[in-house]
Coordinates of C-alpha atoms and ligand atoms in Angstrom, one line a residue:
Q1 CA -2.7 56.8 -21.6
Q2 CA -2.2 58.4 -18.4
T3 CA -4.0 55.5 -16.6
S4 CA -2.3 52.9 -18.8
R5 CA 1.0 54.0 -17.9
G6 CA 0.0 54.6 -14.1
S7 CA -1.2 51.0 -14.1
Y8 CA 2.3 49.8 -15.9
K9 CA 3.9 51.2 -13.3
L10 CA 2.0 49.9 -10.5
Y11 CA 2.3 46.5 -12.2
N12 CA 6.0 47.1 -12.3
A13 CA 6.0 48.1 -8.7
E14 CA 4.3 44.9 -7.7
L15 CA 6.4 42.9 -9.8
S16 CA 9.5 44.0 -8.2
A17 CA 8.2 43.7 -4.8
I18 CA 7.2 39.8 -5.5
M19 CA 10.6 39.4 -7.3
S20 CA 12.3 40.8 -4.3
N21 CA 10.4 38.8 -2.1
K22 CA 11.4 35.6 -3.6
A23 CA 15.1 36.7 -4.0
R24 CA 14.8 37.6 -0.3
L25 CA 13.4 34.1 0.3
L26 CA 16.1 32.5 -1.6
F27 CA 18.6 34.4 0.2
D28 CA 17.1 33.5 3.5
L29 CA 16.8 29.7 2.4
K30 CA 20.6 29.5 1.7
A31 CA 21.5 30.7 5.1
A32 CA 18.6 28.6 6.7
I33 CA 20.7 25.6 5.5
E34 CA 23.8 26.7 7.0
K35 CA 22.5 28.0 10.1
R36 CA 20.3 24.9 10.9
Q37 CA 16.9 26.7 10.7
L38 CA 15.6 23.5 9.1
S39 CA 14.3 20.6 10.9
V40 CA 12.2 17.6 10.2
V41 CA 8.6 16.4 11.5
Y42 CA 7.3 12.9 11.4
Q43 CA 3.9 11.7 10.3
P44 CA 2.9 8.2 11.4
Q45 CA 1.0 5.7 8.7
F46 CA -1.2 2.9 9.9
C47 CA -2.6 -0.4 9.3
V48 CA -6.0 0.3 10.6
Q49 CA -7.3 -3.4 10.5
E50 CA -4.2 -4.7 12.1
N51 CA -4.1 -1.6 14.5
R52 CA -0.4 -0.9 14.3
M53 CA 1.9 1.7 13.0
T54 CA 3.8 0.8 9.8
G55 CA 5.9 3.5 9.2
L56 CA 6.6 7.2 9.2
E57 CA 6.8 10.2 6.3
V58 CA 9.6 12.5 7.1
L59 CA 8.7 16.1 6.2
V60 CA 10.9 19.2 6.3
R61 CA 10.3 22.5 8.2
W62 CA 11.8 25.8 7.9
N63 CA 11.6 28.0 11.2
H64 CA 12.2 31.3 9.8
P65 CA 13.1 33.8 12.6
E66 CA 10.8 36.6 11.5
R67 CA 8.2 34.6 9.2
G68 CA 7.8 31.7 11.5
V69 CA 7.3 28.3 9.9
I70 CA 7.2 28.2 6.2
S71 CA 5.7 25.5 4.4
P72 CA 7.9 23.2 2.0
A73 CA 5.1 23.6 -0.4
E74 CA 6.5 27.2 -0.7
F75 CA 10.2 26.7 -0.3
I76 CA 11.0 23.3 -2.0
P77 CA 10.0 24.3 -5.3
L78 CA 12.4 27.6 -4.9
A79 CA 15.3 25.0 -3.8
E80 CA 14.6 22.9 -6.8
Q81 CA 14.7 25.7 -9.2
N82 CA 18.1 27.0 -7.4
S83 CA 20.2 23.8 -6.9
L84 CA 19.8 24.1 -3.4
I85 CA 17.7 20.7 -2.9
C86 CA 20.7 18.1 -2.6
G87 CA 21.7 20.1 0.7
I88 CA 18.1 20.2 2.1
T89 CA 17.6 16.1 1.2
D90 CA 21.1 15.4 2.7
F91 CA 20.1 17.4 6.0
V92 CA 16.9 15.7 5.9
M93 CA 18.1 12.3 5.5
R94 CA 20.8 12.6 8.2
Q95 CA 19.0 14.4 10.6
A96 CA 16.0 11.9 10.9
I97 CA 18.2 8.7 11.1
D98 CA 20.4 10.6 13.8
E99 CA 17.1 11.5 15.7
L100 CA 15.3 8.0 15.4
T101 CA 18.5 6.1 16.3
E102 CA 19.5 8.4 19.0
H103 CA 16.1 7.5 21.0
G104 CA 16.3 3.8 19.8
L105 CA 13.2 4.2 17.8
L106 CA 14.2 2.8 14.3
Y107 CA 14.0 -1.0 13.9
R108 CA 12.1 -1.4 17.1
D109 CA 9.3 0.8 17.0
V110 CA 9.8 2.4 13.4
Q111 CA 10.0 -0.2 10.6
R112 CA 9.9 2.0 7.6
V113 CA 10.9 5.7 7.1
S114 CA 10.0 7.6 4.2
F115 CA 11.8 10.6 2.7
N116 CA 10.5 12.9 -0.1
V117 CA 13.0 13.1 -3.0
S118 CA 13.3 15.5 -6.2
A119 CA 14.3 15.2 -9.6
A120 CA 17.7 17.1 -9.0
D121 CA 18.7 14.6 -6.4
F122 CA 19.2 12.3 -9.1
N123 CA 21.3 14.8 -11.2
G124 CA 25.0 13.6 -12.0
N125 CA 27.5 10.8 -11.3
E126 CA 27.7 11.7 -7.7
S127 CA 24.0 11.6 -6.8
C128 CA 24.2 7.8 -6.0
D129 CA 27.1 8.2 -3.6
R130 CA 25.2 10.9 -1.8
F131 CA 22.5 8.5 -1.0
L132 CA 24.9 6.0 -0.1
A133 CA 26.7 8.5 2.4
N134 CA 23.5 9.7 3.6
L135 CA 22.3 6.1 4.6
S136 CA 25.7 4.9 5.8
Q137 CA 25.2 5.6 9.5
L138 CA 22.1 3.5 9.3
P139 CA 22.8 0.8 12.2
G140 CA 20.9 -2.1 10.5
D141 CA 19.0 -3.3 7.2
W142 CA 18.2 -0.6 4.8
S143 CA 15.0 -2.0 4.0
V144 CA 13.6 0.5 6.4
I145 CA 14.3 3.2 4.3
E146 CA 11.9 4.2 1.5
L147 CA 12.1 7.1 -1.1
E148 CA 9.0 8.9 -2.1
L149 CA 9.0 10.2 -5.8
T150 CA 6.3 11.8 -7.7
E151 CA 5.8 11.0 -11.3
S152 CA 6.4 14.5 -12.4
A153 CA 9.8 14.4 -10.8
A154 CA 10.6 10.8 -12.1
L155 CA 9.6 12.1 -15.4
L156 CA 12.1 15.0 -15.3
N157 CA 15.2 12.9 -15.5
L158 CA 13.8 9.2 -16.0
E159 CA 17.0 7.6 -17.0
G160 CA 19.1 9.1 -14.3
V161 CA 16.1 8.3 -11.7
R162 CA 16.0 4.8 -12.8
Q163 CA 20.0 4.2 -12.6
V164 CA 20.2 5.3 -9.0
L165 CA 16.9 3.6 -7.8
E166 CA 18.2 0.3 -9.4
K167 CA 21.4 0.6 -7.4
L168 CA 19.4 1.6 -4.2
T169 CA 16.9 -1.0 -4.3
A170 CA 19.4 -3.5 -4.8
K171 CA 20.6 -2.8 -1.3
G172 CA 16.9 -3.0 0.1
V173 CA 16.0 0.6 -0.1
Q174 CA 12.0 0.8 -1.0
V175 CA 10.5 3.1 -3.4
S176 CA 7.1 4.8 -3.4
L177 CA 5.4 6.7 -6.1
D178 CA 3.9 9.9 -4.3
D179 CA 0.9 11.9 -5.5
F180 CA -0.1 8.9 -7.4
G181 CA -2.6 9.7 -10.0
T182 CA -2.0 13.3 -10.5
G183 CA 1.1 13.1 -13.0
Y184 CA 1.0 12.6 -16.7
S185 CA 2.0 9.0 -17.0
S186 CA 1.4 7.2 -14.0
L187 CA 1.4 3.5 -15.7
N188 CA 4.5 4.3 -17.5
T189 CA 6.7 5.4 -14.4
L190 CA 5.4 2.2 -13.0
R191 CA 6.6 0.0 -15.8
L192 CA 9.9 1.5 -16.0
L193 CA 11.1 2.2 -12.4
P194 CA 11.6 -0.3 -9.4
I195 CA 8.5 0.6 -7.3
Q196 CA 7.0 -1.0 -4.3
E197 CA 4.5 1.3 -3.2
V198 CA 2.0 3.8 -4.3
K199 CA 0.5 6.7 -2.4
I200 CA -2.9 7.6 -3.3
D201 CA -3.0 11.5 -3.7
Q202 CA -5.1 13.5 -1.1
S203 CA -7.1 14.9 -4.1
F204 CA -8.6 11.5 -4.6
V205 CA -9.4 10.8 -1.2
K206 CA -11.0 14.3 -0.2
D207 CA -14.5 13.7 -2.1
I208 CA -14.3 9.8 -2.2
V209 CA -17.4 9.4 -0.1
Q210 CA -19.6 11.9 -2.2
N211 CA -17.8 11.8 -5.7
K212 CA -18.6 8.5 -7.5
Q213 CA -15.8 9.4 -10.4
D214 CA -13.3 9.8 -7.6
A215 CA -14.5 6.5 -5.5
K216 CA -14.2 4.4 -8.9
L217 CA -10.6 5.7 -9.5
V218 CA -9.5 4.9 -6.4
K219 CA -11.1 1.2 -6.6
T220 CA -9.1 1.1 -9.8
I221 CA -5.9 2.1 -8.4
L222 CA -6.3 -0.4 -5.6
A223 CA -7.0 -3.2 -8.3
M224 CA -4.2 -2.3 -10.2
A225 CA -1.7 -2.1 -7.1
Q226 CA -3.2 -5.6 -6.1
A227 CA -2.3 -7.0 -9.7
L228 CA 1.0 -5.6 -9.6
H229 CA 1.7 -6.5 -5.8
L230 CA 2.4 -2.9 -4.9
R231 CA 1.5 -1.6 -1.1
V232 CA -1.0 1.2 -1.3
V233 CA -1.2 4.2 1.1
A234 CA -3.9 6.4 1.1
E235 CA -2.7 10.2 1.8
G236 CA -4.8 13.0 3.5
V237 CA -7.5 10.8 5.3
E238 CA -9.1 13.4 7.6
T239 CA -12.6 11.6 8.4
H240 CA -13.9 8.2 9.5
A241 CA -16.3 8.2 6.6
Q242 CA -13.1 8.5 4.4
A243 CA -11.3 5.6 6.1
N244 CA -14.2 3.3 6.3
Y245 CA -14.9 3.7 2.3
L246 CA -11.1 3.1 1.9
M247 CA -11.0 0.2 4.1
T248 CA -14.3 -1.4 2.4
A249 CA -12.6 -0.6 -1.0
G250 CA -9.5 -2.9 0.4
C251 CA -6.8 -0.1 0.9
Q252 CA -4.7 -1.3 4.0
E253 CA -2.7 1.5 5.1
F254 CA -3.6 5.1 6.0
Q255 CA -2.0 8.6 6.5
G256 CA -3.7 11.5 7.5
F257 CA -4.7 14.1 10.1
L258 CA -7.4 11.6 11.4
Y259 CA -4.8 9.4 12.6
A260 CA -1.9 11.8 13.5
R261 CA -0.3 15.2 12.1
P262 CA 3.4 15.6 11.6
M263 CA 5.1 16.0 14.7
S264 CA 8.6 16.6 16.3
I265 CA 10.8 13.7 17.4
N266 CA 9.8 14.8 21.2
H267 CA 6.2 14.2 20.3
L268 CA 6.7 11.1 18.5
I269 CA 8.6 9.5 21.4
T270 CA 5.3 10.1 23.6
F271 CA 3.1 9.5 20.6
I272 CA 4.7 6.1 20.3
K273 CA 4.7 5.3 23.9
N274 CA 0.9 6.0 24.3
L275 CA 0.2 3.8 21.5
K276 CA 1.9 1.0 22.9
Q277 CA 0.1 1.5 26.1
R278 CA -3.2 1.5 24.2
Q279 CA -2.3 -1.6 22.4
R280 CA -1.1 -3.6 25.6
A281 CA -4.3 -2.5 27.3
Q282 CA -6.4 -4.1 24.5
S283 CA -4.5 -7.3 24.1
Ligands
C2E1 P1 3.6 15.0 0.2 O1 5.0 14.5 0.1 O2 2.5 14.6 -0.7 O3 3.4 15.2 1.8 C1 2.1 15.0 2.3 C2 1.7 16.5 2.8 O4 0.2 16.4 3.2 C3 2.5 17.2 4.0 O5 2.3 18.6 3.7 C4 1.6 16.8 5.2 O6 1.7 17.5 6.0 C5 0.1 17.2 4.7 N1 -0.9 16.0 5.3 C6 -1.0 14.9 5.9 N2 -2.0 14.7 6.2 C7 -2.9 15.1 5.8 C8 -4.3 15.6 5.9 O7 -5.0 14.8 6.6 N3 -4.8 16.6 5.4 C9 -4.0 17.4 4.8 N4 -4.9 18.6 4.2 N5 -2.8 17.4 4.6 C10 -2.3 16.4 5.3 P2 3.8 19.4 4.0 O8 4.6 19.2 5.1 O9 3.3 20.9 3.8 O10 4.6 19.3 2.7 C11 4.2 19.4 1.3 C12 4.9 18.9 0.4 O11 6.4 19.6 0.1 C13 5.1 17.4 0.4 O12 4.0 16.8 -0.1 C14 6.3 17.0 -0.3 O13 5.9 17.0 -1.6 C15 7.0 18.3 -0.1 N6 8.3 17.9 0.9 C16 8.0 18.0 2.4 N7 9.3 17.6 2.9 C17 9.9 17.4 1.8 C18 11.4 17.1 1.9 O14 12.0 16.7 2.7 N8 12.1 17.0 0.7 C19 11.5 17.2 -0.6 N9 12.1 17.2 -1.6 N10 10.2 17.6 -0.4 C20 9.5 17.8 0.8
MG2 MG1 5.5 12.2 0.3
MG3 MG1 1.7 13.2 -1.3
MG4 MG1 2.2 16.4 -2.6

């Protein structure tokens, strides 16, 4: 009894420590959105065969004053559960468009900018207007913008998502199905939503060279994408062996640490300058 009560107490203490940790994180996150402690980084994507950068994925970062950089994998779920996601999406979209246009990269060096969006971004009647407002500062064609949506997010609110995406794609916005193959109903999502691209999830890429099953699944995704005229981007490419394997299987576009890590706007400017220099030297 004594021990069981003791362990119960311990459990309770641990639980409340975790709870207050989470509550604290939530409190800090609300402040962070207001105090502009969030920032964006960019990860380039490449067509290796044609030796060119095809686009950028925008990823949010939280620079916490005490804890340092906190991963979106940790705070995006928290934001999603607490109605904070729209504020983050608005910030990320506006900030990236601002930075890229301010430095003259958009349309000249960058032909596609992909943003991650959540199910909650599609809730309510005003959700489409929010996207329209966020994109209103674009100095050109909206086809440079792509929204990355996971299957699980799409399924949470399929009809709401569909209505908004139909309106946005009519204006040229592209749609990508992120983490493709990890959701419950990948094919149904492809059937019901206006989608132009799938991103092969990193978990398939990771062991593609050794694991025959993963390799076959990736080949099947590529064949399906080809039949449906979808673009395919492989995510999380870290080694030449993975890249070669994917290339032989017919994959055209690559994103991963092998090519470039997510980087700040200042690093991106240098990165693009160096890339252009190398391309000029080769031609
Ligand atoms: P995601 O959209 O699937 O993004 C890809 C993640 O893989 C990023 O992690 C990226 O840094 C990481 N990555 C890229 N290349 C490699 C590689 O070669 N190896 C490995 N191991 N990882 C690689 P990050 O930035 O930590 O983002 C995690 C997730 O958080 C994203 O997954 C996305 O679901 C979510 N997220 C990030 N930014 C936003 C945002 O602005 N809004 C929303 N709603 N979600 C976001
Ligand atoms: Mg993504
Ligand atoms: Mg992904
Ligand atoms: Mg992911």
